[in-house]
Structures are given as structure tokens and as C-alpha cells.
Amino acid sequence: MKACGLIVEYNPYHNGHRYHLQQSKQQTNADCIVAVMSGNFLQRGEPAIVDKFTRAKMAINQGVDLVVELPYHYAVQHSELFAKGAVALLETLHVEHLVFGSEHGQIEDFVQMANLQYQYQDTYEAYVKHFLQQGVRYPVANQLAFESIHNDRLAIDVTKPNNILGYQYVKQTIASNGKITPHTIQRIKSQYHDQHIEQDIASATSIRNQLQQQKQMTKLIENTLPLQTVQLLTYYQQHYGKWHFWEDYFPLLHHKVLTSSPTELRQIHEVREGIEHRLYHTAKQATSFQDWMEKLKTKRYTWTSLQRMFTHILTHTTKTEIQSLLASSVLPIRVLAMTNIGQTYLRSIKKEIKAPFFTSIKSPFPLQESAERISNAYYGIQDPHIQPMMRNQEYQQPIQKTM
Amino acid sequence: MKACGLIVEYNPYHNGHRYHLQQSKQQTNADCIVAVMSGNFLQRGEPAIVDKFTRAKMAINQGVDLVVELPYHYAVQHSELFAKGAVALLETLHVEHLVFGSEHGQIEDFVQMANLQYQYQDTYEAYVKHFLQQGVRYPVANQLAFESIHNDRLAIDVTKPNNILGYQYVKQTIASNGKITPHTIQRIKSQYHDQHIEQDIASATSIRNQLQQQKQMTKLIENTLPLQTVQLLTYYQQHYGKWHFWEDYFPLLHHKVLTSSPTELRQIHEVREGIEHRLYHTAKQATSFQDWMEKLKTKRYTWTSLQRMFTHILTHTTKTEIQSLLASSVLPIRVLAMTNIGQTYLRSIKKEIKAPFFTSIKSPFPLQESAERISNAYYGIQDPHIQPMMRNQEYQQPIQKTM
């Protein structure tokens, strides 16, 4: 069986994702579509609007055959680590192709850029060192070094978020010695950061904004989503109480920061360079999550990196824990959902597979402690009467669908 | 000037407290009434229904001349430490008398019991050691040793909460070499733990229960309170949003426990003997604060000790911090409110006073960090737009009233 891999968040699954899925099938002619999906918290440091089980259901309803979870310690990270974890999982799962959406749309340019980067790695590192010595901060030094190398040759606009991710995916597939062939599909109509819905393909950001503002499903939103996504979103809101937005977590985050010492905050992943003091002082005046973010934001920090930091504070994920998880060679395969095709595929690779795979977080799942804590944090805004049932999903068998 | 000391919580100030205050003035003929009052969290491990500033206002409106705060590390503790901190503060403030309410009402019996305790201290300690060797837990061994000594001679019912506190106060006044003369007034009509209001003097517990159930002031409750208390409670609810009950803190506590490791929980004061595991497992099923407490409760722990533990979790007060604060010789005098009589009295003792006194928690107030964190935790359930103003009261001058 030939498998094609996708790296997704489906927050929520919309018409743009459907296009991506259809094109991936067509272009690769794969027998099985494998999606690596972020869990309840996402790469840009946000709670997913609905939980990973519901989003996995959306995926298999629409033609994905196997959904595996990208663990938190790779999912809620900058693009390079995110790509590293996701591509490593796809490699473990023996997929032959990886198809990603990008603003740019030409795979040759991504490959060329990634190759150049490897070719000039020494020069690149020398540049980084040079800029650091000039007193520039590390991420900026990286960016300047990157530009120094790709200057004049840069066919791709790396300020576009899907181009950046795509570039990192391609870098990782090259590192995996060509076992995975990368493909890209040009994103159509809407841009990632678009705030407003204007057509049947809208960005996930604009769809979430609408859902948050309207507090319910509307015709305008329905137009951008497959029917089953509409049904699952509506079901979630009606049966579990609410969709998840950062604002709902504000009282929990606020209390946490206002009752922690700077030393304790500094133990949290991504809390560094003295931001623990700024966190505390801005908390004292903050009246909402949005307000807090605006008070906290400086040129020094991107919005996304601050959101990731807040995610780690909320889930109480420490530097020590992340370091130890990233250092571990075990990257367990956690199956969230599968069709019978997906199940057949899993069976077919089972013998060759190195990593263990898990159908729930029951012991001996190696990330159990972290997974449980993250799940607790995510569901913490729902009605306490429903929380036990929601948390318990982590201990149930994967969602199955017979085609 | 002759000062009489009271040890109070005023949660809220009611007709029973008024009787206590009037009797204290009459019996001691004091020029100045000094009250040592718990702050925003109380001895029995509960958030006060309204903040300490409002309760201090109630006190001076009713005839107290000076309200000083018993710091958290003495206030939210078992009766012996509570009494130790409170009497030490009164001693520093040079009061000559201490008047407390008790179920028993005869001061001679309290003095005799405390003297006996000192007299048989060695025997007492031998008994404790003996019971510990029999495998009994420390608090139980204490209780058995106490009974072994006072057996047959016990005129006082020490299962009554105000008798226990009174006994500890008297023990402390004896330890202070008779500088403070203790007096007691028999509590009239209602018992501390009464749940229902039946007359114009009701227990604070029954008044709070009514307020929590009715969610507003009612005629039945008004009947048990001075008019100014009614006005201050009503004002608080209308202007700040809500009164404080444990249930309001449930989501914050719940999130804290569900995202902490056992090791982290064990660092919190009063989390011991493996209760950190029980805390976590009961949290997973708990649907409210009351439900959690019931799931957590065993013969091993009193309701009050569990509530105190929850208070320390909420305020993030560690064992290390409590130990270091208790070991410190500094017990700062934090003035919350005063009349001009109270101010004159403070001036009159200023030269003789050893401890520094503070009119706000501004630096160099030695407990600033802890005080700020506790205040943050307490106000955390109010509207975020109002929280900064409420927290800021800690930095303002004491409440003053000209008689």
C-alpha cells in the first residue's frame, strides 16, 4: 500500500482543507491518507476550537484514513521543531509522499532553498555567530544569516506562514534521505491571516473569528465548511457547553501568574529573558486575554511566541520536561482515528515499524503524565459535570469508521 | 491610655460581635479597643465573605478604635499558632486586657487549665511520645495526652470551638508573663456552628449560609446585623460584583491541582502524608468545591484542615515560605483602620514599641511579596476590570474615622 502524509491542525476542517485533501490524493495516487495532527493545543499557541477527537472525526469523515497525534512537545513549538516532529512521525509511518499547502506553490523552489541551506550550513553558522557578536538577539541573528545566504536567490516569500512551514517540511524530508517525496499545492483564494470571510474558501482564522463573535453557527460560516464539520461543531457546542477560545482561559491563566513567583514562572518553557517580571506586572492591569497580550507585546516577542508561552503556563509545561521529552528517542504513535483502510495500512507496516503505537494513553503510553495534564488544562473551562467524560476520551479506543 | 485587645474575624460583623464589644468596654473600662483581625483568608481555611478593608470598616463603625491585621502565616493555621500570633501582636501593642467570647464563660477555669498544662508540660510530652510509639498520628497523640492530663479536672468542654481558641489565648497570655489579663464573656443564644438563623443573634456561619443561598440581603439576615454591616455588605455586592465563597474559587483550585505534579503539590503548606495523590484523583471527578471536599474527607483529616490546605494551594503558599516567616522574629503591625482615639493611642505607644508599624504594604513592608500574592488570589474571582482597584487598596492609607 502506498501512503501519502499530511501535516494538519484542522481548526476546524474547512473547504480549503478539502481541496488540499483531494489534490493530495490525485497528485500522489496514494492508497491511504495519513494525517499527523496537533492535539488540543496548536502550533501558534492556541487552544483548538474543539478537541482533537472531534477534529479527528472531521478528518476521517472527509477521506483521511489514519489520524495520529503530533505530541505537544513538538506541536506547540516554532516551525522548525514542529516540522521535525511531524516529518519524523510520517517517516516512522512509512509514508512515501508529503503534500503541503503553500502560498508559493512551486516545490522545486522549496527543494532548492532547503538544499542551499544545507550546502551553506557552515557559512550560515558563521553568519549567525557574527550577528550575535554584534549584539543581535538569537532569532534575529538566524533571520539575518538566512537572508545573507538566500539573498538574490530567494524565490519564495518567507514572510508567508505556510511557506515557512513548507520550507521546514522540505528541509526535514531532505534530512530523511529522500524516503519521503515532498509536494506542494498552491493555496487558493484566501490567505492564512485573513480576518474576514468573503467566499466559500476562507481561512481557519476568519472562520474562528466569526464563530467567536457570533457565538453560534451562521449561514456565512456554514458556506465555508463541509456539512459534517458544521454538524460536529454544532454538536460540540450544544453537548459540551462551549467552543474553546483563549478568552475562556483568562481567569485560570491570570490566577496562575498572579500567584506564582518569578522563579516559578521562569521554570516554564519559553518564559525567559526576564519576561516573568513583565508577565506579572502586566497581569495586574490586564482585563482580558486580548488586553494582556497587547500590554505584553513588544518588538522583542512575536504574538505567536507569546501565545505559545501562555499555553505552556496554562498546561504547566516546564523547560525541564520539554528538554527531557525532546531528548528522548521515543516518539510514540498515538492513533486518534482510522478508517478500515487506515487499519489495514497500520497492519501492513506493523512488522517493519520501529516505534510502538498506542490506541489510548493508558500505561505504558510513555507520555501519559504530560498528556493527562494537557488534557486537564484544555477541558478546564467546561462544565465540571462534563469534564470527567471529556477527559476520559483519552482512555478510550480510537474513533473508527468503516468505509 | 488603657487598651483592651480583641481577636476577631468579623465574617461578617454581627449582633453577637456587638455584644462582645460592648461587654469588653464595660468590663475593662478601656480607653481604646484594639482588634487583631484575620485578613482575606480566615482561621478555618475560608475566604472572608468580604475583604479585610470592608470588615475593618465594620469594626471601626461599631466602636473598635484600631484594627491591625493578623498576618496570613498566623491567621490560616491551627488554633495554637493562630493564638500565638494574635496574642504576640496584642502584646507588642501594649494592650492590658484581652476579652474573648467562649461557650464556657468562666475565665478561672481557662486559667487553671492553662496553668495545669504548663505545670505538667513534661508529663504531657512523655504522653505524646508514648502515644506516638503506639502508632497514633501526631494530632491524635496530642489530644490523648491532653486528655490524660486534664482528665477528671476538665471543667471546660474543649470540643466547642470558642473554648479551644480561648484556652490557647489564655495559654499565650500566661506565656507573656501576665502583661495581658484575659477575660471571657459567655456567648449568648447561638452556637458557633449553628446552621440556621432563629433570632437576632445568629452565628456568622448561619448568616453566611443564608447570604450564599439567597444571593442577596434579606429581612431575616438584616435582623441579625447592625445597619452599617448591612449597608457595607450590600455595597460590596453591588459595586464589586459578588461576595466571596469557596465555590467561586473552584475552577481556579481545580485547574491548579489538575495541572500540578504530586511533587509540586507536596511543596504547598499542609499538603502531606500522600494527600497530594488523593487530591489529584478526587479532582478528576469533582463537580464542585463541596463535592470535592466530600470526596476528599476521611477520618484522618478534619474539614477545617482540608479547607486550610485548599487556601494554601489557592494562594500558592509553600512549606518553605511558612517556615521562614514563622522563624522570623519580625511580626509587623499592619494598620487596616483607626479612629482618632486609635491614632492617639498608636502615637502614645510609638516610642516604647519594638516592632515597626506599617500603614500599607508598600516597601519596606517585610511581608509584601506574600501579602500581594494572597490579595491577588482573593480578588481573582471578581470582574477583571475591578480587580486592579481592589488589589490597590493594599497600597492605600488605612481607613480613618473621626469620632
PDB file of N, CA and C in Angstrom, chain A residues 200-241:
ATOM      1  N   ASP A 200     -16.409  30.906  -0.357  1.00  0.00           N
ATOM      2  CA  ASP A 200     -16.611  29.565   0.212  1.00  0.00           C
ATOM      3  C   ASP A 200     -15.312  28.931   0.701  1.00  0.00           C
ATOM      4  N   ILE A 201     -14.181  29.466   0.271  1.00  0.00           N
ATOM      5  CA  ILE A 201     -12.931  29.038   0.896  1.00  0.00           C
ATOM      6  C   ILE A 201     -12.399  30.207   1.709  1.00  0.00           C
ATOM      7  N   ALA A 202     -12.420  30.046   3.017  1.00  0.00           N
ATOM      8  CA  ALA A 202     -11.972  31.108   3.912  1.00  0.00           C
ATOM      9  C   ALA A 202     -10.872  30.538   4.789  1.00  0.00           C
ATOM     10  N   SER A 203     -10.066  31.404   5.396  1.00  0.00           N
ATOM     11  CA  SER A 203      -9.017  30.905   6.294  1.00  0.00           C
ATOM     12  C   SER A 203      -9.653  30.418   7.580  1.00  0.00           C
ATOM     13  N   ALA A 204      -8.976  29.470   8.240  1.00  0.00           N
ATOM     14  CA  ALA A 204      -9.463  28.964   9.527  1.00  0.00           C
ATOM     15  C   ALA A 204      -9.542  30.107  10.542  1.00  0.00           C
ATOM     16  N   THR A 205      -8.593  31.057  10.433  1.00  0.00           N
ATOM     17  CA  THR A 205      -8.602  32.217  11.346  1.00  0.00           C
ATOM     18  C   THR A 205      -9.899  32.997  11.217  1.00  0.00           C
ATOM     19  N   SER A 206     -10.297  33.278   9.981  1.00  0.00           N
ATOM     20  CA  SER A 206     -11.519  34.082   9.792  1.00  0.00           C
ATOM     21  C   SER A 206     -12.748  33.294  10.237  1.00  0.00           C
ATOM     22  N   ILE A 207     -12.730  31.986  10.046  1.00  0.00           N
ATOM     23  CA  ILE A 207     -13.864  31.161  10.483  1.00  0.00           C
ATOM     24  C   ILE A 207     -13.957  31.180  12.019  1.00  0.00           C
ATOM     25  N   ARG A 208     -12.838  31.025  12.676  1.00  0.00           N
ATOM     26  CA  ARG A 208     -12.849  31.065  14.153  1.00  0.00           C
ATOM     27  C   ARG A 208     -13.283  32.427  14.673  1.00  0.00           C
ATOM     28  N   ASN A 209     -12.804  33.492  14.032  1.00  0.00           N
ATOM     29  CA  ASN A 209     -13.225  34.834  14.453  1.00  0.00           C
ATOM     30  C   ASN A 209     -14.736  34.983  14.395  1.00  0.00           C
ATOM     31  N   GLN A 210     -15.305  34.509  13.295  1.00  0.00           N
ATOM     32  CA  GLN A 210     -16.753  34.584  13.127  1.00  0.00           C
ATOM     33  C   GLN A 210     -17.469  33.776  14.214  1.00  0.00           C
ATOM     34  N   LEU A 211     -16.983  32.563  14.464  1.00  0.00           N
ATOM     35  CA  LEU A 211     -17.626  31.704  15.470  1.00  0.00           C
ATOM     36  C   LEU A 211     -17.538  32.344  16.855  1.00  0.00           C
ATOM     37  N   GLN A 212     -16.384  32.973  17.143  1.00  0.00           N
ATOM     38  CA  GLN A 212     -16.221  33.606  18.456  1.00  0.00           C
ATOM     39  C   GLN A 212     -17.152  34.816  18.599  1.00  0.00           C
ATOM     40  N   GLN A 213     -17.239  35.599  17.522  1.00  0.00           N
ATOM     41  CA  GLN A 213     -18.099  36.790  17.583  1.00  0.00           C
ATOM     42  C   GLN A 213     -19.577  36.427  17.616  1.00  0.00           C
ATOM     43  N   GLN A 214     -19.969  35.499  16.768  1.00  0.00           N
ATOM     44  CA  GLN A 214     -21.395  35.178  16.634  1.00  0.00           C
ATOM     45  C   GLN A 214     -21.891  34.235  17.731  1.00  0.00           C
ATOM     46  N   LYS A 215     -20.944  33.539  18.346  1.00  0.00           N
ATOM     47  CA  LYS A 215     -21.264  32.559  19.398  1.00  0.00           C
ATOM     48  C   LYS A 215     -22.187  31.445  18.907  1.00  0.00           C
ATOM     49  N   GLN A 216     -22.348  31.327  17.614  1.00  0.00           N
ATOM     50  CA  GLN A 216     -23.158  30.246  17.053  1.00  0.00           C
ATOM     51  C   GLN A 216     -22.809  30.070  15.568  1.00  0.00           C
ATOM     52  N   MET A 217     -23.307  28.986  15.002  1.00  0.00           N
ATOM     53  CA  MET A 217     -23.117  28.716  13.587  1.00  0.00           C
ATOM     54  C   MET A 217     -24.004  29.681  12.788  1.00  0.00           C
ATOM     55  N   THR A 218     -23.463  30.253  11.707  1.00  0.00           N
ATOM     56  CA  THR A 218     -24.289  31.124  10.855  1.00  0.00           C
ATOM     57  C   THR A 218     -24.181  30.649   9.406  1.00  0.00           C
ATOM     58  N   LYS A 219     -25.054  31.149   8.579  1.00  0.00           N
ATOM     59  CA  LYS A 219     -25.054  30.790   7.149  1.00  0.00           C
ATOM     60  C   LYS A 219     -23.723  31.133   6.498  1.00  0.00           C
ATOM     61  N   LEU A 220     -23.198  32.317   6.847  1.00  0.00           N
ATOM     62  CA  LEU A 220     -21.926  32.775   6.277  1.00  0.00           C
ATOM     63  C   LEU A 220     -20.813  31.768   6.579  1.00  0.00           C
ATOM     64  N   ILE A 221     -20.799  31.269   7.830  1.00  0.00           N
ATOM     65  CA  ILE A 221     -19.754  30.312   8.226  1.00  0.00           C
ATOM     66  C   ILE A 221     -20.011  28.957   7.564  1.00  0.00           C
ATOM     67  N   GLU A 222     -21.266  28.519   7.597  1.00  0.00           N
ATOM     68  CA  GLU A 222     -21.621  27.220   7.006  1.00  0.00           C
ATOM     69  C   GLU A 222     -21.136  27.095   5.573  1.00  0.00           C
ATOM     70  N   ASN A 223     -21.189  28.200   4.867  1.00  0.00           N
ATOM     71  CA  ASN A 223     -20.801  28.254   3.463  1.00  0.00           C
ATOM     72  C   ASN A 223     -19.336  27.856   3.240  1.00  0.00           C
ATOM     73  N   THR A 224     -18.529  27.987   4.286  1.00  0.00           N
ATOM     74  CA  THR A 224     -17.086  27.729   4.140  1.00  0.00           C
ATOM     75  C   THR A 224     -16.691  26.346   4.641  1.00  0.00           C
ATOM     76  N   LEU A 225     -17.680  25.577   5.126  1.00  0.00           N
ATOM     77  CA  LEU A 225     -17.358  24.307   5.796  1.00  0.00           C
ATOM     78  C   LEU A 225     -18.114  23.138   5.165  1.00  0.00           C
ATOM     79  N   PRO A 226     -17.520  21.936   5.157  1.00  0.00           N
ATOM     80  CA  PRO A 226     -18.291  20.758   4.784  1.00  0.00           C
ATOM     81  C   PRO A 226     -19.434  20.563   5.797  1.00  0.00           C
ATOM     82  N   LEU A 227     -20.522  19.953   5.364  1.00  0.00           N
ATOM     83  CA  LEU A 227     -21.680  19.759   6.231  1.00  0.00           C
ATOM     84  C   LEU A 227     -21.314  19.045   7.534  1.00  0.00           C
ATOM     85  N   GLN A 228     -20.446  18.026   7.413  1.00  0.00           N
ATOM     86  CA  GLN A 228     -20.106  17.265   8.627  1.00  0.00           C
ATOM     87  C   GLN A 228     -19.324  18.085   9.652  1.00  0.00           C
ATOM     88  N   THR A 229     -18.532  19.027   9.170  1.00  0.00           N
ATOM     89  CA  THR A 229     -17.854  19.929  10.101  1.00  0.00           C
ATOM     90  C   THR A 229     -18.888  20.786  10.823  1.00  0.00           C
ATOM     91  N   VAL A 230     -19.837  21.305  10.077  1.00  0.00           N
ATOM     92  CA  VAL A 230     -20.911  22.120  10.669  1.00  0.00           C
ATOM     93  C   VAL A 230     -21.614  21.320  11.756  1.00  0.00           C
ATOM     94  N   GLN A 231     -21.949  20.072  11.425  1.00  0.00           N
ATOM     95  CA  GLN A 231     -22.660  19.232  12.397  1.00  0.00           C
ATOM     96  C   GLN A 231     -21.816  18.955  13.639  1.00  0.00           C
ATOM     97  N   LEU A 232     -20.549  18.659  13.434  1.00  0.00           N
ATOM     98  CA  LEU A 232     -19.689  18.352  14.586  1.00  0.00           C
ATOM     99  C   LEU A 232     -19.442  19.581  15.462  1.00  0.00           C
ATOM    100  N   LEU A 233     -19.272  20.734  14.832  1.00  0.00           N
ATOM    101  CA  LEU A 233     -19.089  21.964  15.620  1.00  0.00           C
ATOM    102  C   LEU A 233     -20.346  22.272  16.431  1.00  0.00           C
ATOM    103  N   THR A 234     -21.483  22.126  15.800  1.00  0.00           N
ATOM    104  CA  THR A 234     -22.750  22.406  16.472  1.00  0.00           C
ATOM    105  C   THR A 234     -22.987  21.426  17.614  1.00  0.00           C
ATOM    106  N   TYR A 235     -22.712  20.163  17.345  1.00  0.00           N
ATOM    107  CA  TYR A 235     -22.873  19.134  18.375  1.00  0.00           C
ATOM    108  C   TYR A 235     -21.993  19.451  19.581  1.00  0.00           C
ATOM    109  N   TYR A 236     -20.746  19.806  19.315  1.00  0.00           N
ATOM    110  CA  TYR A 236     -19.793  20.090  20.398  1.00  0.00           C
ATOM    111  C   TYR A 236     -20.323  21.215  21.278  1.00  0.00           C
ATOM    112  N   GLN A 237     -20.759  22.286  20.638  1.00  0.00           N
ATOM    113  CA  GLN A 237     -21.241  23.437  21.414  1.00  0.00           C
ATOM    114  C   GLN A 237     -22.475  23.077  22.227  1.00  0.00           C
ATOM    115  N   GLN A 238     -23.383  22.320  21.615  1.00  0.00           N
ATOM    116  CA  GLN A 238     -24.643  22.013  22.297  1.00  0.00           C
ATOM    117  C   GLN A 238     -24.472  20.975  23.397  1.00  0.00           C
ATOM    118  N   HIS A 239     -23.603  19.996  23.189  1.00  0.00           N
ATOM    119  CA  HIS A 239     -23.487  18.909  24.167  1.00  0.00           C
ATOM    120  C   HIS A 239     -22.409  19.136  25.211  1.00  0.00           C
ATOM    121  N   TYR A 240     -21.357  19.873  24.865  1.00  0.00           N
ATOM    122  CA  TYR A 240     -20.264  20.036  25.826  1.00  0.00           C
ATOM    123  C   TYR A 240     -20.278  21.428  26.456  1.00  0.00           C
ATOM    124  N   GLY A 241     -21.029  22.357  25.882  1.00  0.00           N
ATOM    125  CA  GLY A 241     -21.141  23.672  26.521  1.00  0.00           C
ATOM    126  C   GLY A 241     -20.568  24.797  25.706  1.00  0.00           C
TER     127      GLY A 241
END
